[in-house]
Amino acid sequence: MHSNIMNPFFQDPLVLSMQNVFLAAFLIVSIILILLKRKESPYLLSILPLFVLTFHQVDEYILSPLLLGNEYHFLNWAYRSGLDISPIEVVSINSFGYLPALIIFLFNPSTELFALLFTLITSATLANAMFHLGLSTAQIEYSPGMVTALFLFLPLYIKSVLLASERLASLKQIFVCSLYGFGIHYIACLLYTSPSPRDGLLS
């Protein structure tokens, strides 16, 4: 579907630099995750949101176009979907996602507060998964990043709900954190993206 339509900035130097950041961050986080796993550290939980986030970014911007062609670079797919994402927005949107994934390290993984914050973060990533799945279904086209969204974001959210329940958080607290997480994700999307000249493609 309209596979020849490309975002004119998808090979901008700033985008290419961010792709290097995504790859480097993913490799570093993966090494830390392995070390924490070997030490059976409770902070293994803390690094999971950062791991799935960096893996997802690599999926969207590097793996999908590498395996399927440049038309499946995230910026090109988004452009065809009606979102005109500029190079500076690539930096701001993706950098914004690192903040909560890093802040969680300030909290003790054994506490209820940590579990609720974990749920807040993973619900925002679940919202991202639903965004990918929804547009992909509407377009009948593969969405770059959909594999990691479904197979990492969804299980991690389920894990967060189970963890919060184990820490005796109430269903109301879990629901509110989930709701806020969804809201944060979609508000960020609205703030940092603008309609594309191709937005008619969705109709």
C-alpha positions as a printed Julia matrix, in Angstrom:
203×3 Matrix{Float64}:
  0.0     0.0    0.0
  1.63    3.25  -1.24
  5.03    1.69  -0.56
  6.77    4.25  -2.82
  5.82    7.16  -0.55
  8.74    8.18   1.64
  9.3    10.77   4.34
 11.83   13.14   2.71
 13.79   13.35   5.97
 14.13    9.66   6.83
 17.86    9.73   5.95
 18.54   13.07   7.6
 21.89   13.11   9.5
 20.03   13.7   12.76
 17.86   10.62  12.19
 20.92    8.54  11.29
 22.67    9.75  14.45
 19.68    8.78  16.58
 19.66    5.33  15.0
 23.24    4.91  16.17
 22.14    6.01  19.64
 19.31    3.45  19.62
 21.67    0.64  18.62
 24.36    1.61  21.13
 21.78    1.98  23.92
 20.27   -1.42  23.1
 23.66   -3.15  23.17
 24.7    -1.49  26.44
 21.37   -2.25  28.12
 21.48   -5.84  26.88
 24.91   -6.35  28.48
 23.71   -4.82  31.76
 20.6    -7.01  31.68
 22.72  -10.16  31.24
 24.97   -9.14  34.15
 22.0    -8.42  36.41
 20.46  -11.75  35.43
 23.65  -13.62  36.32
 23.83  -11.87  39.69
 20.11  -12.53  40.26
 19.8    -8.85  41.13
 16.37   -7.44  42.03
 17.24   -4.56  39.7
 16.71   -6.9   36.77
 13.09   -5.74  36.94
 14.22   -2.12  36.8
 16.06   -2.52  33.52
 13.31   -4.38  31.65
 11.41   -1.23  30.49
 14.66    0.25  29.17
 15.53   -3.0   27.42
 12.19   -3.33  25.63
 12.2     0.38  24.73
 15.65    0.28  23.09
 14.86   -3.03  21.37
 11.66   -1.49  20.0
 13.53    1.55  18.67
 16.06   -0.7   16.94
 13.15   -2.7   15.49
 11.43    0.43  14.13
 14.43    2.27  12.72
 17.02   -0.4   11.89
 15.75   -4.0   11.73
 12.49   -3.42   9.84
 14.05   -1.42   6.97
 17.05   -3.76   6.91
 14.84   -6.84   6.49
 11.9    -5.4    4.53
 13.28   -2.36   2.71
 13.35    1.39   3.35
  9.6     1.72   2.86
  9.32    0.0    6.24
 11.55    2.45   8.04
  9.37    3.81  10.84
  9.39    7.38   9.49
  8.24    6.24   6.05
  5.49    4.05   7.47
  4.36    6.89   9.77
  4.36    9.32   6.83
  2.07    7.02   4.84
 -0.11    6.73   7.95
 -0.61   10.49   8.21
  2.14   11.45  10.69
  4.82   13.8    9.44
  7.62   13.23  11.96
 10.59   15.56  11.59
 14.2    14.71  12.52
 14.05   16.88  15.66
 10.85   15.09  16.66
 12.65   11.76  16.34
 15.09   13.06  18.94
 12.49   14.57  21.28
  9.91   11.76  21.14
 12.41    8.96  21.67
 14.47   10.82  24.26
 11.3    11.52  26.25
 10.75    7.76  26.55
 14.08    7.24  28.3
 13.18    9.5   31.23
 10.65    7.26  33.08
 12.66    4.15  32.17
 15.66    5.67  33.99
 13.75    7.25  36.89
 12.49    3.82  37.96
 16.06    2.96  39.07
 15.63    5.44  41.94
 13.03    3.18  43.58
 13.47   -0.03  45.54
 12.23   -2.93  43.33
 10.71   -4.68  46.34
  8.2    -1.92  47.14
  4.59   -1.34  46.13
  5.52    2.13  44.86
  8.01    0.59  42.45
  5.36   -1.86  41.2
  2.88    0.96  40.55
  5.48    3.05  38.71
  6.42   -0.08  36.75
  2.75   -0.44  35.78
  2.57    3.22  34.75
  5.58    2.84  32.44
  4.53   -0.48  30.92
  1.0     0.76  30.27
  2.48    3.61  28.21
  4.41    1.06  26.15
  1.25   -1.06  25.86
 -0.5     1.99  24.39
  2.3     2.11  21.83
  1.69   -1.55  20.99
 -2.0    -0.85  20.46
 -1.09    2.09  18.21
  1.0    -0.21  16.02
 -1.59   -2.97  15.95
 -4.49   -0.59  15.27
 -2.87    1.21  12.33
 -1.45   -2.0   10.92
 -4.92   -3.59  10.97
 -6.54   -0.51   9.41
 -3.92   -0.34   6.65
 -3.57   -4.12   6.15
  0.15   -3.43   6.17
  3.04   -4.39   8.43
  3.91   -1.78  11.05
  7.65   -1.36  11.79
  8.12   -2.18  15.45
  5.0    -4.34  15.7
  6.94   -7.51  16.57
  8.61   -6.01  19.63
  5.42   -4.13  20.52
  3.38   -7.32  20.68
  5.94   -9.78  22.03
  7.66   -7.48  24.53
  5.34   -4.6   25.45
  2.26   -6.75  26.04
  3.95   -9.43  28.2
  5.79   -6.76  30.19
  2.51   -5.0   30.98
  0.97   -8.29  32.14
  4.07   -8.83  34.29
  3.62   -5.36  35.83
 -0.02   -6.03  36.74
  0.9    -9.34  38.37
  3.77   -7.67  40.22
  1.53   -4.88  41.51
 -1.0    -7.45  42.69
  1.74   -9.39  44.5
  2.78   -6.16  46.23
 -0.85   -5.76  47.42
 -1.71   -2.81  45.2
 -5.46   -2.43  44.77
 -7.23   -2.92  41.45
 -8.14    0.77  41.53
 -4.47    1.76  41.86
 -3.5    -0.55  38.99
 -6.31    0.8   36.81
 -5.42    4.44  37.52
 -1.73    3.87  36.78
 -2.65    2.08  33.56
 -4.98    4.91  32.56
 -2.33    7.54  33.25
  0.23    5.52  31.27
 -2.07    5.4   28.24
 -2.73    9.12  28.58
  0.95   10.02  28.81
  1.72    8.08  25.63
 -1.02    9.59  23.51
 -0.51   13.13  24.83
  3.19   12.82  23.93
  2.22   11.67  20.43
 -0.1    14.65  19.99
  2.47   17.14  21.29
  5.41   15.91  19.25
  3.85   14.98  15.93
  1.93   16.88  13.29
 -0.47   15.8   10.52
  1.24   14.76   7.31
  0.34   16.11   3.87
 -0.46   12.46   3.2
 -3.07   12.21   5.95
 -5.72   11.55   3.35
 -4.23    8.1    2.93
 -5.97    6.97   6.1
 -9.41    7.62   4.67
